[in-house]
mmCIF file of C-alpha atoms and ligand atoms in Angstrom:
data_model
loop_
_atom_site.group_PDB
_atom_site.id
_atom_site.type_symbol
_atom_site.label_atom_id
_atom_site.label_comp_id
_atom_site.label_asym_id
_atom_site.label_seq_id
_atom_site.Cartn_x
_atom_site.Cartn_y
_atom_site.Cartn_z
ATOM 1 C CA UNK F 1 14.475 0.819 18.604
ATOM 2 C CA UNK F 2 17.396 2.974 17.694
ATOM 3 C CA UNK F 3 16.927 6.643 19.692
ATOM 4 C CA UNK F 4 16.397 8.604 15.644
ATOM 5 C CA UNK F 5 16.907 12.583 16.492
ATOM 6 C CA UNK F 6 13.976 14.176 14.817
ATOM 7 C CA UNK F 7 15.915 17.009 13.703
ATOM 8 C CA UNK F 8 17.936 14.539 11.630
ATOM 9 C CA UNK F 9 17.315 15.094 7.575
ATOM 10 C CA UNK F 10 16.370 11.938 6.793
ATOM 11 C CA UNK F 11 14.140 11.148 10.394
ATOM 12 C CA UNK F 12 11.176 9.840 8.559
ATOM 13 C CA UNK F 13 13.247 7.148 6.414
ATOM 14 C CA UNK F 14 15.371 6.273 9.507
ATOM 15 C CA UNK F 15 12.195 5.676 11.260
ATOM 16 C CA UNK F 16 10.707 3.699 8.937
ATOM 17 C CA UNK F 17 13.602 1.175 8.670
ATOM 18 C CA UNK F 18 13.911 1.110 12.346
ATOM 19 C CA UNK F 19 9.678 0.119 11.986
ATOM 20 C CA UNK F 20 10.514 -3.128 9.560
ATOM 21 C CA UNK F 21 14.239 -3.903 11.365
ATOM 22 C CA UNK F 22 11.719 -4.500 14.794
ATOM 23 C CA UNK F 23 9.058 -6.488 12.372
ATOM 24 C CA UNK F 24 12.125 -8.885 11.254
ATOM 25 C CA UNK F 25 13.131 -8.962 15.311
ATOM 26 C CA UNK F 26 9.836 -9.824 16.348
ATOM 27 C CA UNK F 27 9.459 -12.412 13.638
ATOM 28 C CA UNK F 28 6.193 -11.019 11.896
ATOM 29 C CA UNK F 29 8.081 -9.048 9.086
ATOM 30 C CA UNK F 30 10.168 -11.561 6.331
ATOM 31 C CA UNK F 31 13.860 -11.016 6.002
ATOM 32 C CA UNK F 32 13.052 -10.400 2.199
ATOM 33 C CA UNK F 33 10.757 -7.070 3.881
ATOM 34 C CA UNK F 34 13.600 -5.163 4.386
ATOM 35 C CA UNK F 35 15.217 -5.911 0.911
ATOM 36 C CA UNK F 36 11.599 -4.315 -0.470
ATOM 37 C CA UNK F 37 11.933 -1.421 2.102
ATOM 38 C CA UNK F 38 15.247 -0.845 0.575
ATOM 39 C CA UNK F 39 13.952 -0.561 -2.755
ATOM 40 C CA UNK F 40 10.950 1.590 -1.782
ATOM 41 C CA UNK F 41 13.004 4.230 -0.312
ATOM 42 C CA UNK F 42 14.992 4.401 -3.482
ATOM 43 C CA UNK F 43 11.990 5.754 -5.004
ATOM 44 C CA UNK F 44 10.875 7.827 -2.431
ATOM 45 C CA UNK F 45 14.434 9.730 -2.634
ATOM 46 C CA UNK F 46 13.841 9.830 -6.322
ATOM 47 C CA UNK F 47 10.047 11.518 -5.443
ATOM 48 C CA UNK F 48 11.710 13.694 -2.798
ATOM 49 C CA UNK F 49 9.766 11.877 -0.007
ATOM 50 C CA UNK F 50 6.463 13.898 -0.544
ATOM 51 C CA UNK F 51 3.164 13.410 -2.185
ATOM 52 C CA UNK F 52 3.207 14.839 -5.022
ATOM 53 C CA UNK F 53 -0.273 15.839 -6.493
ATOM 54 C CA UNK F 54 -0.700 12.682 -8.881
ATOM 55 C CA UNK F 55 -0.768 10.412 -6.154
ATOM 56 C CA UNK F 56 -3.164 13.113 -4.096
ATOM 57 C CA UNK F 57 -5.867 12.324 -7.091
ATOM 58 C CA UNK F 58 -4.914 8.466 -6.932
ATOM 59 C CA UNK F 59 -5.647 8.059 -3.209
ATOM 60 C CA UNK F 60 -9.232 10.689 -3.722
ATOM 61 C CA UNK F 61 -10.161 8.145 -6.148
ATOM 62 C CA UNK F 62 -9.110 4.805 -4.658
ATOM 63 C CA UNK F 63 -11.258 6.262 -1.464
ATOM 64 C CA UNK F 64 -13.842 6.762 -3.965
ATOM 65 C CA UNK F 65 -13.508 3.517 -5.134
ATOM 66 C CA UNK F 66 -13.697 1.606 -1.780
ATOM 67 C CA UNK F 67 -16.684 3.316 -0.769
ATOM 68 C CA UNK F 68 -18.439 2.548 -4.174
ATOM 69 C CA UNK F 69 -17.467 -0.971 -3.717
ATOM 70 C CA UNK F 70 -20.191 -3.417 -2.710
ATOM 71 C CA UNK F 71 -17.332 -6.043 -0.927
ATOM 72 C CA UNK F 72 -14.122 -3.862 -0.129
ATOM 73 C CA UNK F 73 -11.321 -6.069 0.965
ATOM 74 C CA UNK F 74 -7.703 -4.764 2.863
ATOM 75 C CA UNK F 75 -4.862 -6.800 2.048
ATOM 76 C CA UNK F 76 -1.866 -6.890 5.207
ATOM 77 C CA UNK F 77 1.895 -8.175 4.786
ATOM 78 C CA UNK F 78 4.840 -8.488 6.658
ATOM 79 C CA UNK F 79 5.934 -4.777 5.689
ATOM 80 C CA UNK F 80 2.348 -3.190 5.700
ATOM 81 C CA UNK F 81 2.187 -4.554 9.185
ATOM 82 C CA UNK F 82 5.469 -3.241 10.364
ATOM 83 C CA UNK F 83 4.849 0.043 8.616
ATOM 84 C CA UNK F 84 1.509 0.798 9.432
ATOM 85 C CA UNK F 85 -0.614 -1.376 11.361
ATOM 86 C CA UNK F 86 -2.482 0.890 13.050
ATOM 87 C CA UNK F 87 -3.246 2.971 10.256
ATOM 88 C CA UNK F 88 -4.763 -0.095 8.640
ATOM 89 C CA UNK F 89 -6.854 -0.965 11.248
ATOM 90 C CA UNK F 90 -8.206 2.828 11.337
ATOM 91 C CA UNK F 91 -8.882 2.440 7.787
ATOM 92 C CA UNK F 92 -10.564 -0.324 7.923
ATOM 93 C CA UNK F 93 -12.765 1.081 11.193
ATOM 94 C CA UNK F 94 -13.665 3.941 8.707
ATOM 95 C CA UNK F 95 -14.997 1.849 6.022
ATOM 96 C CA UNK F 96 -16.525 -1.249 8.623
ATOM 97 C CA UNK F 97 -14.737 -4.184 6.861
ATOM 98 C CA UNK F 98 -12.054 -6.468 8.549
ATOM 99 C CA UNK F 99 -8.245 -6.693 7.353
ATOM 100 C CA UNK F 100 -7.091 -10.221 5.890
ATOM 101 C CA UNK F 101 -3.431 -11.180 5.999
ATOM 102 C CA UNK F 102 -1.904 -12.460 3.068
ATOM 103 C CA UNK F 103 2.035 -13.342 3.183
ATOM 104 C CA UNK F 104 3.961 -14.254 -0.126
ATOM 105 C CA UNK F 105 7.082 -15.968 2.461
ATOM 106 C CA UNK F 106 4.026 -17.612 4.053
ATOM 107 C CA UNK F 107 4.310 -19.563 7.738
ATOM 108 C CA UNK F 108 1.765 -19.564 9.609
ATOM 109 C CA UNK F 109 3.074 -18.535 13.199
ATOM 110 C CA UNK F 110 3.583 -15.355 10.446
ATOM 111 C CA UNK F 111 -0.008 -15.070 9.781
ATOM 112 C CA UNK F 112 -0.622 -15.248 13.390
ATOM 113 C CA UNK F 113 1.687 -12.405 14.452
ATOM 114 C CA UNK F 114 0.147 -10.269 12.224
ATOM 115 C CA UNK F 115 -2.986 -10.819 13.021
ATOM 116 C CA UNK F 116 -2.773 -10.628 16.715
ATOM 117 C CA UNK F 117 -0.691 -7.289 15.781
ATOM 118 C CA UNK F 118 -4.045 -6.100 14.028
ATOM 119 C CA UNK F 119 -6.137 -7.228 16.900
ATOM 120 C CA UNK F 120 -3.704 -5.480 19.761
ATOM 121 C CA UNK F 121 -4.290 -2.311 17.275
ATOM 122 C CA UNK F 122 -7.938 -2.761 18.097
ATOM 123 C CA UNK F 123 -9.021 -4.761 15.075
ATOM 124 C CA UNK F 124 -12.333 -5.584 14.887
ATOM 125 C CA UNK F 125 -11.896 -8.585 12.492
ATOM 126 C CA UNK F 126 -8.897 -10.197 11.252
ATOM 127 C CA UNK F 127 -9.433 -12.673 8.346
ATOM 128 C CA UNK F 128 -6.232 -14.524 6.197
ATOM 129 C CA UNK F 129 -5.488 -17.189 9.729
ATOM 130 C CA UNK F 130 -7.710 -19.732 7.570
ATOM 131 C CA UNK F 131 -7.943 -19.128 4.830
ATOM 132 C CA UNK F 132 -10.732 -21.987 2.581
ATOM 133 C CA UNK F 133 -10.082 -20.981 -1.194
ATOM 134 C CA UNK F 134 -7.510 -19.396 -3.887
ATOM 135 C CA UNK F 135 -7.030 -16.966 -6.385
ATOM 136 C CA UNK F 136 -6.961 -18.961 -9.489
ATOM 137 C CA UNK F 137 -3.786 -18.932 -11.650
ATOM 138 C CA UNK F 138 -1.421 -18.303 -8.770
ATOM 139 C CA UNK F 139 1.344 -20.752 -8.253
ATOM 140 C CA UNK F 140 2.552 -19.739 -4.168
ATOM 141 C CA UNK F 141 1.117 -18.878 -0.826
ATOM 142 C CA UNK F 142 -0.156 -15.403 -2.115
ATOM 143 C CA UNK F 143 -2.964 -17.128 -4.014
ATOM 144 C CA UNK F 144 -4.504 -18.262 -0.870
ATOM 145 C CA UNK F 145 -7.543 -16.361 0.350
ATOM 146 C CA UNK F 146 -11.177 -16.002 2.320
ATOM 147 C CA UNK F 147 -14.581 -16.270 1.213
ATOM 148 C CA UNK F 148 -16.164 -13.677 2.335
ATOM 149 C CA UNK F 149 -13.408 -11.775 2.069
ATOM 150 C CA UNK F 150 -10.646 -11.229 -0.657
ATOM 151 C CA UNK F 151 -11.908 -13.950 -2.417
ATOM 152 C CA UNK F 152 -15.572 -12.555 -2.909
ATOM 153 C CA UNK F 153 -14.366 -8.648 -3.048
ATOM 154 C CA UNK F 154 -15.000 -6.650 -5.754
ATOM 155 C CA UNK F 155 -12.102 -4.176 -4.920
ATOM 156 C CA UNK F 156 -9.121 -5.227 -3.132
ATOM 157 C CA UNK F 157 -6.592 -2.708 -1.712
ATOM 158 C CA UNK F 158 -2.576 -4.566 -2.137
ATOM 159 C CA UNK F 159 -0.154 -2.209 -1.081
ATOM 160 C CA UNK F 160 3.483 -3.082 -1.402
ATOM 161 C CA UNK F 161 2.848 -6.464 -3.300
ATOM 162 C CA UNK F 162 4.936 -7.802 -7.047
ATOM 163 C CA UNK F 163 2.569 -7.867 -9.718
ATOM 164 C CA UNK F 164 1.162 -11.625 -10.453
ATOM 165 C CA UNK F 165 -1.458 -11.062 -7.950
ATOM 166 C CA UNK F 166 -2.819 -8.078 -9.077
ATOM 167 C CA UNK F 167 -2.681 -9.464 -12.443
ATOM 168 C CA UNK F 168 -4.845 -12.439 -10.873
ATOM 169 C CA UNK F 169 -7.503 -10.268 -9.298
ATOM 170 C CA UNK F 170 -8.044 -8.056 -12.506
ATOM 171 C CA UNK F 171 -8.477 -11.487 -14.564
ATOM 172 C CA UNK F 172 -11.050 -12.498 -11.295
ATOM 173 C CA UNK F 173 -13.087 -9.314 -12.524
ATOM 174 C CA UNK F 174 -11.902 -7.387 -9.200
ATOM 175 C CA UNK F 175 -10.983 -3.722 -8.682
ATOM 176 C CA UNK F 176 -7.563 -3.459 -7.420
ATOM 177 C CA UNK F 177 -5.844 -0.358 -5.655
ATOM 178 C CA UNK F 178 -2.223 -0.671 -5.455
ATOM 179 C CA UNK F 179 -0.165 1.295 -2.652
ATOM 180 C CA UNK F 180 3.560 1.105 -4.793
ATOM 181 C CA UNK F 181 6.227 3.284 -4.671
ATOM 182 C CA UNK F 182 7.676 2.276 -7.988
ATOM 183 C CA UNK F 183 5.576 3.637 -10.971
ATOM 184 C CA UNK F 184 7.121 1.225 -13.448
ATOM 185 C CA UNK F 185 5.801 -1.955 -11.823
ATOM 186 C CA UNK F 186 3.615 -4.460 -12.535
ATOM 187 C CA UNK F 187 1.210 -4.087 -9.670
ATOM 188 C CA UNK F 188 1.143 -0.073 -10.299
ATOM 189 C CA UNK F 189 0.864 -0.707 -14.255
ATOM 190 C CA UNK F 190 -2.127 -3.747 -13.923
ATOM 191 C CA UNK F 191 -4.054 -2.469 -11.006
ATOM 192 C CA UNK F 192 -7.085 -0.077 -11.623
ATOM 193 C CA UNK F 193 -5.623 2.526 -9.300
ATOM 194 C CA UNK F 194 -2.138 3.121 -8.125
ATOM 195 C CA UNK F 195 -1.049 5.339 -5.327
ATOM 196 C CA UNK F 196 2.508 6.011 -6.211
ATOM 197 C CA UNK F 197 3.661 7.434 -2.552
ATOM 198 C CA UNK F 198 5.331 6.029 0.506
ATOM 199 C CA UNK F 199 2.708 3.817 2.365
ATOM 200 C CA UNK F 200 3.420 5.815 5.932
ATOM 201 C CA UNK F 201 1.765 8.949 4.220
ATOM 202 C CA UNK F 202 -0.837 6.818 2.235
ATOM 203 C CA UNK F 203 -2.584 5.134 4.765
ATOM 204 C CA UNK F 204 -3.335 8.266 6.604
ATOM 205 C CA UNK F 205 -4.351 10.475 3.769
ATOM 206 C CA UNK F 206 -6.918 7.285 2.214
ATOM 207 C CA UNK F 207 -8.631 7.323 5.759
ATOM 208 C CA UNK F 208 -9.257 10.990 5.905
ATOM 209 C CA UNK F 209 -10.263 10.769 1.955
ATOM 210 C CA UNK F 210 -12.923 8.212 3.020
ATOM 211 C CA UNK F 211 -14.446 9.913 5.828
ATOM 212 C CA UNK F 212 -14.996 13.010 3.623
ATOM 213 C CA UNK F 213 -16.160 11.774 0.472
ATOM 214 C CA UNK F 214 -18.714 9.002 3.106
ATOM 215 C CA UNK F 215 -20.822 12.260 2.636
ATOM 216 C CA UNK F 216 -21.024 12.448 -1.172
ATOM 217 C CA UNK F 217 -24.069 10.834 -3.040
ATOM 218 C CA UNK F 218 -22.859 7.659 -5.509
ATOM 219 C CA UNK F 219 -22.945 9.699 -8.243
ATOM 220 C CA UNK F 220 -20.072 11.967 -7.419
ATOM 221 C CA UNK F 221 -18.076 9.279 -6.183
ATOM 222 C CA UNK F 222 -18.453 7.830 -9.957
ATOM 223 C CA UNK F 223 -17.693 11.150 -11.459
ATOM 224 C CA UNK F 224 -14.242 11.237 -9.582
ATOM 225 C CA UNK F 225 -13.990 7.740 -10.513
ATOM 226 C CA UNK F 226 -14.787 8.335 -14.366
ATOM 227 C CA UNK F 227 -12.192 11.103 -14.554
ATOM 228 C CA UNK F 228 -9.621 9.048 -13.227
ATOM 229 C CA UNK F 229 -6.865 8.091 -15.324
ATOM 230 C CA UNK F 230 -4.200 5.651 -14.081
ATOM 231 C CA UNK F 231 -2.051 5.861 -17.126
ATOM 232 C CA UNK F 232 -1.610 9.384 -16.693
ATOM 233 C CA UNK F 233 -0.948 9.142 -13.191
ATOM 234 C CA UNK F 234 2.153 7.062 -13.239
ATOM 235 C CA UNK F 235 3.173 9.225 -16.224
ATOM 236 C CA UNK F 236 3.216 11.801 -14.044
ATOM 237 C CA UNK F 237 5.375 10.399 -11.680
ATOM 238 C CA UNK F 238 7.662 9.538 -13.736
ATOM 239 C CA UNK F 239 7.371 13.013 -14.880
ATOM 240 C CA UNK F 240 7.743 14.219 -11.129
ATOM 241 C CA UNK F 241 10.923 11.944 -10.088
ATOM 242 C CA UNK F 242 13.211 13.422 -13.929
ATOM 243 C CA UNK F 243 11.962 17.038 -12.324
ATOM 244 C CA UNK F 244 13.260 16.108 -8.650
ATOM 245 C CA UNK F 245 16.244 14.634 -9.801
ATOM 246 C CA UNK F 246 16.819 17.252 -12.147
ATOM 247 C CA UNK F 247 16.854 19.953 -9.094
ATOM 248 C CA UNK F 248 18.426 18.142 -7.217
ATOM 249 C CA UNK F 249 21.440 18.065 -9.723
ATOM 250 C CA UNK F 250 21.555 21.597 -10.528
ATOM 251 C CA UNK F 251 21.821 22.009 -6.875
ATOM 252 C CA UNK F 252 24.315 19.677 -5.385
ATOM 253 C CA UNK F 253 26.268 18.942 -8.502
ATOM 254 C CA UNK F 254 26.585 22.773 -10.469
HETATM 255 O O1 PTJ D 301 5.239 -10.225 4.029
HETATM 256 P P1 PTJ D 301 5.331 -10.976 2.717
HETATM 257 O O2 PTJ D 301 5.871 -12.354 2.885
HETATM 258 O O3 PTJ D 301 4.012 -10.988 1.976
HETATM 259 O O4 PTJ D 301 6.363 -10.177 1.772
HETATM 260 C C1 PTJ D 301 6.204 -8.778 1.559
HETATM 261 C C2 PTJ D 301 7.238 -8.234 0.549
HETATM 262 C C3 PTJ D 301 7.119 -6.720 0.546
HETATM 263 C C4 PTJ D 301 8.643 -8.653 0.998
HETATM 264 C C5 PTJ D 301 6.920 -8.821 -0.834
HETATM 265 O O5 PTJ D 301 5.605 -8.460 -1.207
HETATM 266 C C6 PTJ D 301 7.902 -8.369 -1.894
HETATM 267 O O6 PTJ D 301 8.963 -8.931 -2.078
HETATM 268 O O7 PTJ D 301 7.514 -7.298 -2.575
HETATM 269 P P2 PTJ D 301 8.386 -6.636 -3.746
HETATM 270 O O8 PTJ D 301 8.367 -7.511 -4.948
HETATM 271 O O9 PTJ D 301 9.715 -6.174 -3.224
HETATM 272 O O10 PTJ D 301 7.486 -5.372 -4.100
HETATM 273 C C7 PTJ D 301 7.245 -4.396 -3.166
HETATM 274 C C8 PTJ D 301 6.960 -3.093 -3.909
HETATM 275 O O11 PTJ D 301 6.595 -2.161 -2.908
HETATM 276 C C9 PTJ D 301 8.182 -2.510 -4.640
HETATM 277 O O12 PTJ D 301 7.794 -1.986 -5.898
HETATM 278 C C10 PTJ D 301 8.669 -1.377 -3.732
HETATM 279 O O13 PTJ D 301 9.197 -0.292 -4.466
HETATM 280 C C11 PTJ D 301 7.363 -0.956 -3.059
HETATM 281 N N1 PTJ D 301 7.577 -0.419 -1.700
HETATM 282 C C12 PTJ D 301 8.478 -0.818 -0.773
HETATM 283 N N2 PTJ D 301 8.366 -0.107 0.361
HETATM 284 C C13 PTJ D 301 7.345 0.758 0.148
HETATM 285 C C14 PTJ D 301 6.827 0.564 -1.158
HETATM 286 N N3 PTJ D 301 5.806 1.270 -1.648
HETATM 287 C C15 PTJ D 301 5.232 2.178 -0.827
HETATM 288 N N4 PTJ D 301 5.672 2.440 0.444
HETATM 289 C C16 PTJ D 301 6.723 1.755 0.953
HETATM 290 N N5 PTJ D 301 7.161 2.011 2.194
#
């Protein structure tokens, strides 16, 4: 990896393409991954590269939402991997489920990578290496899937996905929480939550979320859940990257 200064302005971003540029190198990230990098960063400028408070109440309720779930399932790709594998496996440690890899550019020495990535992170259970079933209505790789696991969840974290699958798993009767940095999508506008933030600061924040709401009774997990409002949260990031860019033009441009 490229030696990134921390003091440099923009060490988190740098950092983060340096993560999927050694994911490409080692053959477990698509070529395609750094194209969607690209365009996630975009948006994470146009945020100003925090969390703003919207996607605070999205990732309190898609925590909610896993532990509510009877059959949670964590989706991995070739970015989420690069990104933030062992986030993911700490995630899924917190909630006791395995990961399953799911590739759009799908090859199976791909699959593998990943998964033995997972595992080397201390996975407990990879699933996605075989997978015996698909999501109806999907006409590439992404449709395949586990029973057991994606298949037979009844809410499915995606992060950093294009919309047709989430679109599938809604019409499968499936929860779906969507890690997406672009508030306009598909994924984010279909899926029944949608963290609008940069997945190196989601992953992190969801795990902590979980461990402190594992303490609530059910019914205050579905009061947070009944107050949730997706619509309004991409609304208000929307809202939050016009306000960012706004300041930001009154500052470097008047
Ligand atoms: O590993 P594979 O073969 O499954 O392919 C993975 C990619 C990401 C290449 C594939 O799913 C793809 O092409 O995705 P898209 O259509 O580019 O969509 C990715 C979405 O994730 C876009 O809306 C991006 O803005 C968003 N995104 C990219 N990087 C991040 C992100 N959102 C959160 N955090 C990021 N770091």
């Amino acid at each position: 990896m490229t030696d990134i200064p921390e003091s440099h302005p923009r060490y988190a971003s740098l950092v983060a393409r340096e993560r999927v540029m050694v994911g490409v190198k080692r053959g477990f990230t698509s070529s395609q991954g750094l194209i969607a990098q690209g365009r996630g960063e975009c948006f994470d400028y146009l945020l100003g590269e925090r969390t703003i408070p919207s996607a605070e109440a999205a990732t309190r309720a898609a925590a909610a939402l896993l532990l509510l779930a009877e059959r949670p399932a964590l989706s991995v790709n070739g970015n989420v991997a690069a990104l933030v594998a062992e986030e993911m496996v700490a995630l899924a440690a917190a909630l006791k489920i395995p990961l399953e890899v799911n590739l759009f550019h799908r090859s199976e020495e791909r699959v593998k990578k990943i998964a033995d990535l997972l595992r080397e992170k201390g996975a407990k259970e990879v699933l996605g290496e075989h997978p015996d079933t698909s999501v109806p209505g999907l006409g590439h790789a992404r449709a395949l899937a586990t029973r057991g696991g994606i298949f037979d969840a009844d809410v499915v974290l995606i992060p950093l996905e294009d919309g047709d699958r989430c679109e599938a798993l809604v019409a499968m009767g499936k929860k779906v929480i969507a890690i997406d940095l672009n508030p306009l999508s598909r994924t984010a506008r279909k899926a029944t939550v949608s963290i609008v933030d940069n997945i190196i600061r989601t992953v992190p924040n969801l795990t902590s979320q979980v461990r402190q709401l594992s303490a609530l009774p059910r019914a205050d997990l579905e009061k947070i859940m009944q107050k949730y409002d997706n619509e309004k949260v991409l609304r208000e990031a929307v809202q939050e990257m016009q306000d960012h860019l706004n300041r930001q033009f009154q500052e470097k441009i008047n």
